[in-house]
Short mmCIF file of N, CA and C in Angstrom, two decimals:
data_model
loop_
_atom_site.label_atom_id
_atom_site.label_comp_id
_atom_site.label_asym_id
_atom_site.label_seq_id
_atom_site.Cartn_x
_atom_site.Cartn_y
_atom_site.Cartn_z
N UNK A 1 -27.40 18.47 -1.37
CA UNK A 1 -25.95 18.58 -1.40
C UNK A 1 -25.39 18.20 -0.04
N UNK A 2 -24.32 17.46 -0.04
CA UNK A 2 -23.72 16.96 1.19
C UNK A 2 -22.83 18.01 1.84
N UNK A 3 -22.78 17.98 3.17
CA UNK A 3 -21.90 18.88 3.92
C UNK A 3 -20.49 18.30 4.03
N UNK A 4 -20.28 17.10 3.54
CA UNK A 4 -18.99 16.43 3.63
C UNK A 4 -18.19 16.65 2.35
N UNK A 5 -16.86 16.59 2.47
CA UNK A 5 -15.97 16.74 1.33
C UNK A 5 -15.85 15.42 0.58
N UNK A 6 -15.71 15.53 -0.73
CA UNK A 6 -15.42 14.34 -1.53
C UNK A 6 -14.00 13.89 -1.23
N UNK A 7 -13.76 12.62 -1.47
CA UNK A 7 -12.41 12.09 -1.28
C UNK A 7 -11.77 11.86 -2.64
N UNK A 8 -10.46 11.74 -2.65
CA UNK A 8 -9.72 11.51 -3.90
C UNK A 8 -10.19 10.20 -4.55
N UNK A 9 -10.24 10.17 -5.88
CA UNK A 9 -10.68 8.96 -6.57
C UNK A 9 -9.88 7.71 -6.19
N UNK A 10 -8.57 7.88 -5.96
CA UNK A 10 -7.73 6.73 -5.59
C UNK A 10 -8.13 6.18 -4.22
N UNK A 11 -8.44 7.08 -3.28
CA UNK A 11 -8.86 6.65 -1.95
C UNK A 11 -10.24 6.00 -2.02
N UNK A 12 -11.12 6.56 -2.85
CA UNK A 12 -12.44 5.98 -3.05
C UNK A 12 -12.32 4.54 -3.57
N UNK A 13 -11.46 4.35 -4.57
CA UNK A 13 -11.26 3.01 -5.14
C UNK A 13 -10.68 2.06 -4.09
N UNK A 14 -9.74 2.55 -3.30
CA UNK A 14 -9.13 1.74 -2.24
C UNK A 14 -10.21 1.27 -1.25
N UNK A 15 -11.07 2.18 -0.82
CA UNK A 15 -12.11 1.84 0.15
C UNK A 15 -13.12 0.87 -0.47
N UNK A 16 -13.54 1.13 -1.70
CA UNK A 16 -14.47 0.21 -2.37
C UNK A 16 -13.88 -1.20 -2.45
N UNK A 17 -12.60 -1.29 -2.81
CA UNK A 17 -11.95 -2.60 -2.88
C UNK A 17 -11.83 -3.24 -1.51
N UNK A 18 -11.50 -2.45 -0.50
CA UNK A 18 -11.38 -2.98 0.86
C UNK A 18 -12.71 -3.56 1.33
N UNK A 19 -13.79 -2.82 1.11
CA UNK A 19 -15.11 -3.31 1.54
C UNK A 19 -15.48 -4.58 0.78
N UNK A 20 -15.30 -4.57 -0.54
CA UNK A 20 -15.71 -5.74 -1.33
C UNK A 20 -14.80 -6.94 -1.12
N UNK A 21 -13.56 -6.71 -0.65
CA UNK A 21 -12.62 -7.82 -0.46
C UNK A 21 -12.51 -8.30 0.99
N UNK A 22 -13.28 -7.73 1.90
CA UNK A 22 -13.21 -8.14 3.30
C UNK A 22 -14.07 -9.39 3.50
N UNK A 23 -13.46 -10.53 3.83
CA UNK A 23 -14.22 -11.78 3.93
C UNK A 23 -15.41 -11.70 4.90
N UNK A 24 -15.23 -11.07 6.06
CA UNK A 24 -16.33 -11.03 7.03
C UNK A 24 -17.49 -10.18 6.50
N UNK A 25 -17.17 -9.06 5.84
CA UNK A 25 -18.23 -8.25 5.23
C UNK A 25 -19.01 -9.08 4.21
N UNK A 26 -18.28 -9.86 3.41
CA UNK A 26 -18.93 -10.71 2.41
C UNK A 26 -19.79 -11.79 3.06
N UNK A 27 -19.31 -12.36 4.15
CA UNK A 27 -20.05 -13.41 4.85
C UNK A 27 -21.41 -12.91 5.31
N UNK A 28 -21.45 -11.69 5.85
CA UNK A 28 -22.73 -11.19 6.37
C UNK A 28 -23.46 -10.26 5.40
N UNK A 29 -22.81 -9.88 4.30
CA UNK A 29 -23.49 -9.12 3.26
C UNK A 29 -23.42 -7.61 3.39
N UNK A 30 -22.34 -7.08 3.97
CA UNK A 30 -22.21 -5.62 4.12
C UNK A 30 -21.84 -4.99 2.78
N UNK A 31 -22.51 -3.87 2.47
CA UNK A 31 -22.26 -3.12 1.24
C UNK A 31 -21.95 -1.66 1.57
N UNK A 32 -21.12 -1.05 0.74
CA UNK A 32 -20.83 0.38 0.86
C UNK A 32 -21.87 1.14 0.07
N UNK A 33 -22.54 2.09 0.73
CA UNK A 33 -23.55 2.91 0.08
C UNK A 33 -22.99 4.28 -0.32
N UNK A 34 -22.21 4.88 0.59
CA UNK A 34 -21.71 6.24 0.35
C UNK A 34 -20.46 6.46 1.19
N UNK A 35 -19.51 7.21 0.64
CA UNK A 35 -18.29 7.52 1.38
C UNK A 35 -17.84 8.94 1.03
N UNK A 36 -17.57 9.72 2.05
CA UNK A 36 -17.04 11.07 1.91
C UNK A 36 -16.04 11.26 3.03
N UNK A 37 -15.32 12.35 3.03
CA UNK A 37 -14.28 12.56 4.04
C UNK A 37 -14.90 12.59 5.43
N UNK A 38 -14.50 11.62 6.26
CA UNK A 38 -14.97 11.55 7.64
C UNK A 38 -16.38 11.00 7.80
N UNK A 39 -16.92 10.38 6.75
CA UNK A 39 -18.32 9.96 6.75
C UNK A 39 -18.48 8.72 5.87
N UNK A 40 -19.22 7.73 6.35
CA UNK A 40 -19.47 6.52 5.56
C UNK A 40 -20.84 5.97 5.88
N UNK A 41 -21.50 5.46 4.86
CA UNK A 41 -22.78 4.77 5.03
C UNK A 41 -22.63 3.37 4.46
N UNK A 42 -22.90 2.37 5.29
CA UNK A 42 -22.86 0.97 4.88
C UNK A 42 -24.21 0.33 5.17
N UNK A 43 -24.51 -0.76 4.48
CA UNK A 43 -25.83 -1.38 4.64
C UNK A 43 -25.72 -2.90 4.62
N UNK A 44 -26.81 -3.51 5.08
CA UNK A 44 -26.95 -4.96 5.01
C UNK A 44 -28.44 -5.29 4.93
N UNK A 45 -28.76 -6.33 4.18
CA UNK A 45 -30.12 -6.86 4.14
C UNK A 45 -30.12 -8.10 5.03
N UNK A 46 -30.75 -8.05 6.20
CA UNK A 46 -30.75 -9.22 7.09
C UNK A 46 -31.42 -10.43 6.44
N UNK A 47 -30.81 -11.59 6.71
CA UNK A 47 -31.34 -12.86 6.23
C UNK A 47 -31.68 -13.73 7.43
N UNK A 48 -32.24 -14.89 7.19
CA UNK A 48 -32.58 -15.79 8.29
C UNK A 48 -31.37 -16.16 9.12
N UNK A 49 -30.20 -16.24 8.48
CA UNK A 49 -28.96 -16.56 9.20
C UNK A 49 -28.57 -15.48 10.20
N UNK A 50 -29.16 -14.31 10.10
CA UNK A 50 -28.84 -13.18 10.97
C UNK A 50 -29.79 -13.05 12.16
N UNK A 51 -30.66 -14.03 12.35
CA UNK A 51 -31.65 -13.93 13.42
C UNK A 51 -31.14 -14.55 14.72
N UNK A 52 -31.64 -14.01 15.83
CA UNK A 52 -31.32 -14.58 17.14
C UNK A 52 -32.38 -15.64 17.48
N UNK A 53 -32.28 -16.30 18.64
CA UNK A 53 -33.26 -17.34 18.99
C UNK A 53 -34.70 -16.84 19.11
N UNK A 54 -34.88 -15.52 19.26
CA UNK A 54 -36.23 -14.96 19.36
C UNK A 54 -36.82 -14.62 18.00
N UNK A 55 -36.04 -14.88 16.92
CA UNK A 55 -36.52 -14.60 15.58
C UNK A 55 -36.33 -13.15 15.16
N UNK A 56 -35.54 -12.40 15.92
CA UNK A 56 -35.26 -11.00 15.59
C UNK A 56 -33.84 -10.89 15.06
N UNK A 57 -33.56 -9.78 14.35
CA UNK A 57 -32.20 -9.55 13.86
C UNK A 57 -31.25 -9.51 15.05
N UNK A 58 -30.19 -10.31 14.98
CA UNK A 58 -29.23 -10.41 16.08
C UNK A 58 -28.52 -9.07 16.29
N UNK A 59 -28.36 -8.68 17.55
CA UNK A 59 -27.69 -7.43 17.87
C UNK A 59 -26.26 -7.38 17.37
N UNK A 60 -25.62 -8.54 17.25
CA UNK A 60 -24.25 -8.58 16.73
C UNK A 60 -24.14 -8.06 15.31
N UNK A 61 -25.18 -8.27 14.51
CA UNK A 61 -25.19 -7.74 13.15
C UNK A 61 -25.22 -6.22 13.18
N UNK A 62 -26.03 -5.67 14.06
CA UNK A 62 -26.15 -4.21 14.20
C UNK A 62 -24.83 -3.62 14.67
N UNK A 63 -24.19 -4.26 15.66
CA UNK A 63 -22.90 -3.78 16.17
C UNK A 63 -21.85 -3.83 15.07
N UNK A 64 -21.80 -4.93 14.32
CA UNK A 64 -20.83 -5.07 13.24
C UNK A 64 -21.02 -3.99 12.19
N UNK A 65 -22.26 -3.71 11.83
CA UNK A 65 -22.53 -2.69 10.82
C UNK A 65 -22.11 -1.31 11.32
N UNK A 66 -22.40 -1.00 12.58
CA UNK A 66 -21.98 0.29 13.16
C UNK A 66 -20.46 0.40 13.17
N UNK A 67 -19.78 -0.66 13.59
CA UNK A 67 -18.32 -0.68 13.63
C UNK A 67 -17.74 -0.48 12.23
N UNK A 68 -18.31 -1.15 11.24
CA UNK A 68 -17.84 -1.02 9.86
C UNK A 68 -18.05 0.40 9.33
N UNK A 69 -19.17 1.02 9.68
CA UNK A 69 -19.43 2.39 9.23
C UNK A 69 -18.42 3.36 9.84
N UNK A 70 -18.14 3.21 11.13
CA UNK A 70 -17.15 4.07 11.77
C UNK A 70 -15.76 3.82 11.20
N UNK A 71 -15.40 2.55 11.03
CA UNK A 71 -14.08 2.21 10.51
C UNK A 71 -13.85 2.75 9.11
N UNK A 72 -14.86 2.70 8.27
CA UNK A 72 -14.71 3.22 6.91
C UNK A 72 -14.76 4.74 6.87
N UNK A 73 -15.45 5.37 7.80
CA UNK A 73 -15.39 6.83 7.92
C UNK A 73 -13.95 7.25 8.24
N UNK A 74 -13.29 6.47 9.09
CA UNK A 74 -11.89 6.73 9.43
C UNK A 74 -11.00 6.52 8.21
N UNK A 75 -11.22 5.43 7.48
CA UNK A 75 -10.44 5.17 6.25
C UNK A 75 -10.58 6.31 5.25
N UNK A 76 -11.77 6.92 5.21
CA UNK A 76 -12.01 8.00 4.24
C UNK A 76 -11.13 9.21 4.51
N UNK A 77 -10.48 9.25 5.66
CA UNK A 77 -9.55 10.33 5.99
C UNK A 77 -8.10 9.91 5.74
N UNK A 78 -7.93 8.75 5.11
CA UNK A 78 -6.60 8.25 4.80
C UNK A 78 -5.91 7.61 5.98
N UNK A 79 -6.68 7.20 6.98
CA UNK A 79 -6.14 6.65 8.22
C UNK A 79 -6.49 5.16 8.33
N UNK A 80 -5.50 4.36 8.74
CA UNK A 80 -5.75 2.97 9.09
C UNK A 80 -5.97 2.91 10.60
N UNK A 81 -6.97 2.15 11.02
CA UNK A 81 -7.23 2.04 12.45
C UNK A 81 -7.96 0.76 12.79
N UNK A 82 -7.89 0.40 14.07
CA UNK A 82 -8.61 -0.76 14.58
C UNK A 82 -9.42 -0.34 15.80
N UNK A 83 -10.50 -1.03 16.03
CA UNK A 83 -11.39 -0.70 17.14
C UNK A 83 -10.72 -0.99 18.47
N UNK A 84 -10.72 0.03 19.35
CA UNK A 84 -10.23 -0.14 20.72
C UNK A 84 -11.39 -0.32 21.67
N UNK A 85 -12.49 0.37 21.39
CA UNK A 85 -13.66 0.33 22.28
C UNK A 85 -14.88 0.70 21.46
N UNK A 86 -15.98 0.02 21.72
CA UNK A 86 -17.23 0.35 21.04
C UNK A 86 -18.38 0.20 22.03
N UNK A 87 -19.28 1.15 21.99
CA UNK A 87 -20.48 1.13 22.82
C UNK A 87 -21.68 1.28 21.90
N UNK A 88 -22.68 0.44 22.09
CA UNK A 88 -23.88 0.51 21.27
C UNK A 88 -25.10 0.56 22.17
N UNK A 89 -25.97 1.51 21.91
CA UNK A 89 -27.26 1.59 22.59
C UNK A 89 -28.33 1.16 21.60
N UNK A 90 -29.02 0.08 21.92
CA UNK A 90 -30.10 -0.41 21.05
C UNK A 90 -31.38 0.33 21.41
N UNK A 91 -32.03 0.88 20.41
CA UNK A 91 -33.23 1.69 20.63
C UNK A 91 -34.49 0.90 20.30
N UNK A 92 -34.47 0.20 19.17
CA UNK A 92 -35.60 -0.66 18.81
C UNK A 92 -35.12 -1.72 17.82
N UNK A 93 -35.77 -2.87 17.80
CA UNK A 93 -35.33 -3.92 16.87
C UNK A 93 -35.72 -3.55 15.44
N UNK A 94 -34.85 -3.87 14.48
CA UNK A 94 -35.21 -3.59 13.09
C UNK A 94 -36.26 -4.57 12.60
N UNK A 95 -37.16 -4.12 11.76
CA UNK A 95 -38.13 -5.05 11.18
C UNK A 95 -37.42 -6.01 10.22
N UNK A 96 -37.95 -7.19 10.07
CA UNK A 96 -37.37 -8.18 9.16
C UNK A 96 -37.65 -7.79 7.71
N UNK A 97 -36.74 -8.19 6.83
CA UNK A 97 -36.93 -7.95 5.40
C UNK A 97 -36.71 -6.52 4.97
N UNK A 98 -36.00 -5.74 5.80
CA UNK A 98 -35.77 -4.33 5.51
C UNK A 98 -34.27 -4.07 5.54
N UNK A 99 -33.79 -3.27 4.60
CA UNK A 99 -32.38 -2.91 4.58
C UNK A 99 -32.04 -2.08 5.82
N UNK A 100 -30.91 -2.43 6.45
CA UNK A 100 -30.41 -1.69 7.60
C UNK A 100 -29.20 -0.88 7.13
N UNK A 101 -29.16 0.40 7.49
CA UNK A 101 -28.04 1.26 7.13
C UNK A 101 -27.40 1.84 8.37
N UNK A 102 -26.08 1.92 8.35
CA UNK A 102 -25.34 2.58 9.43
C UNK A 102 -24.58 3.74 8.83
N UNK A 103 -24.70 4.89 9.49
CA UNK A 103 -24.01 6.10 9.06
C UNK A 103 -22.94 6.42 10.09
N UNK A 104 -21.68 6.31 9.69
CA UNK A 104 -20.56 6.57 10.59
C UNK A 104 -19.93 7.92 10.33
N UNK A 105 -19.49 8.58 11.41
CA UNK A 105 -18.85 9.89 11.32
C UNK A 105 -17.64 9.94 12.24
N UNK A 106 -16.57 10.56 11.77
CA UNK A 106 -15.41 10.80 12.61
C UNK A 106 -15.67 12.07 13.41
N UNK A 107 -15.52 11.97 14.73
CA UNK A 107 -15.69 13.13 15.60
C UNK A 107 -14.37 13.88 15.80
N UNK A 108 -13.29 13.12 16.01
CA UNK A 108 -11.98 13.72 16.22
C UNK A 108 -10.92 12.68 15.89
N UNK A 109 -9.93 13.12 15.11
CA UNK A 109 -8.80 12.25 14.79
C UNK A 109 -7.56 12.84 15.43
N UNK A 110 -7.10 12.20 16.49
CA UNK A 110 -5.89 12.64 17.17
C UNK A 110 -4.67 11.92 16.62
N UNK A 111 -3.54 12.10 17.30
CA UNK A 111 -2.30 11.50 16.84
C UNK A 111 -2.33 9.97 16.94
N UNK A 112 -2.95 9.45 18.02
CA UNK A 112 -2.99 8.00 18.23
C UNK A 112 -4.39 7.41 18.30
N UNK A 113 -5.37 8.22 18.68
CA UNK A 113 -6.75 7.75 18.83
C UNK A 113 -7.69 8.53 17.93
N UNK A 114 -8.69 7.82 17.44
CA UNK A 114 -9.74 8.44 16.62
C UNK A 114 -11.07 8.14 17.30
N UNK A 115 -11.91 9.16 17.41
CA UNK A 115 -13.22 9.02 18.03
C UNK A 115 -14.28 9.14 16.93
N UNK A 116 -15.23 8.22 16.95
CA UNK A 116 -16.26 8.19 15.91
C UNK A 116 -17.60 7.83 16.53
N UNK A 117 -18.65 8.05 15.74
CA UNK A 117 -20.00 7.68 16.15
C UNK A 117 -20.74 7.12 14.95
N UNK A 118 -21.78 6.37 15.23
CA UNK A 118 -22.62 5.83 14.15
C UNK A 118 -24.06 5.77 14.62
N UNK A 119 -24.94 5.98 13.67
CA UNK A 119 -26.37 5.76 13.87
C UNK A 119 -26.78 4.65 12.92
N UNK A 120 -27.64 3.77 13.40
CA UNK A 120 -28.11 2.65 12.58
C UNK A 120 -29.61 2.83 12.38
N UNK A 121 -30.02 2.76 11.12
CA UNK A 121 -31.40 3.05 10.73
C UNK A 121 -32.01 1.88 9.95
N UNK A 122 -33.31 1.73 10.09
CA UNK A 122 -34.09 0.80 9.26
C UNK A 122 -35.42 1.47 8.95
N UNK A 123 -35.71 1.64 7.67
CA UNK A 123 -36.95 2.31 7.25
C UNK A 123 -37.14 3.66 7.94
N UNK A 124 -36.11 4.48 7.92
CA UNK A 124 -36.14 5.83 8.50
C UNK A 124 -36.39 5.83 10.00
N UNK A 125 -36.19 4.68 10.64
CA UNK A 125 -36.37 4.55 12.08
C UNK A 125 -35.01 4.27 12.71
N UNK A 126 -34.64 5.08 13.69
CA UNK A 126 -33.37 4.89 14.39
C UNK A 126 -33.47 3.64 15.25
N UNK A 127 -32.54 2.70 15.03
CA UNK A 127 -32.59 1.46 15.81
C UNK A 127 -31.43 1.33 16.79
N UNK A 128 -30.33 2.08 16.55
CA UNK A 128 -29.19 2.01 17.47
C UNK A 128 -28.28 3.22 17.28
N UNK A 129 -27.58 3.57 18.35
CA UNK A 129 -26.54 4.61 18.31
C UNK A 129 -25.28 3.99 18.87
N UNK A 130 -24.15 4.40 18.31
CA UNK A 130 -22.88 3.81 18.70
C UNK A 130 -21.79 4.87 18.79
N UNK A 131 -20.85 4.62 19.70
CA UNK A 131 -19.65 5.44 19.78
C UNK A 131 -18.47 4.49 19.80
N UNK A 132 -17.38 4.91 19.17
CA UNK A 132 -16.20 4.06 19.13
C UNK A 132 -14.92 4.85 19.27
N UNK A 133 -13.94 4.20 19.86
CA UNK A 133 -12.58 4.72 19.93
C UNK A 133 -11.72 3.74 19.15
N UNK A 134 -10.88 4.28 18.29
CA UNK A 134 -10.05 3.46 17.41
C UNK A 134 -8.58 3.82 17.60
N UNK A 135 -7.72 2.80 17.58
CA UNK A 135 -6.27 3.01 17.59
C UNK A 135 -5.83 3.30 16.16
N UNK A 136 -5.07 4.35 15.96
CA UNK A 136 -4.49 4.63 14.66
C UNK A 136 -3.31 3.68 14.46
N UNK A 137 -3.34 2.93 13.36
CA UNK A 137 -2.25 1.99 13.07
C UNK A 137 -1.36 2.46 11.93
N UNK A 138 -1.74 3.54 11.27
CA UNK A 138 -0.92 4.08 10.18
C UNK A 138 -1.74 4.91 9.22
N UNK A 139 -1.08 5.30 8.16
CA UNK A 139 -1.72 6.06 7.08
C UNK A 139 -1.92 5.13 5.89
N UNK A 140 -2.95 5.38 5.12
CA UNK A 140 -3.18 4.60 3.91
C UNK A 140 -2.24 5.11 2.82
N UNK A 141 -1.47 4.20 2.26
CA UNK A 141 -0.52 4.54 1.19
C UNK A 141 -1.14 4.15 -0.14
N UNK A 142 -1.30 5.12 -1.01
CA UNK A 142 -1.91 4.85 -2.31
C UNK A 142 -0.89 4.86 -3.44
N UNK A 143 0.36 5.07 -3.11
CA UNK A 143 1.38 5.20 -4.15
C UNK A 143 2.17 4.00 -4.41
#
């Protein structure tokens, strides 16, 4: 059982549509795995197009996935926001041919700024940790 609250069905549908309709997410193959209030899990299956010159998964893919997980965790609270600052610590490279998942959590939602964190995993192995600060741009209107 999850420690997070479920979100309203309308907000869930909005987030699912947002993820599936975001061109950049589609370009790199980001999928929504789970969404609850203040919490989101997104994933990607790395392809050859995602490799760096050393033949490893490019760090930019990991950063993008962490950013997307934090951003959707924020959306799950009915908040629109954009990234103001992101820091990523790479711990180990993900193995090839393995699904990568990022779990984003909202730490604090203030009046203008939202603070979030994400962990990025591959095969139950932590590969990166991230922290982000987001500017609040508004509330999600479902009506």
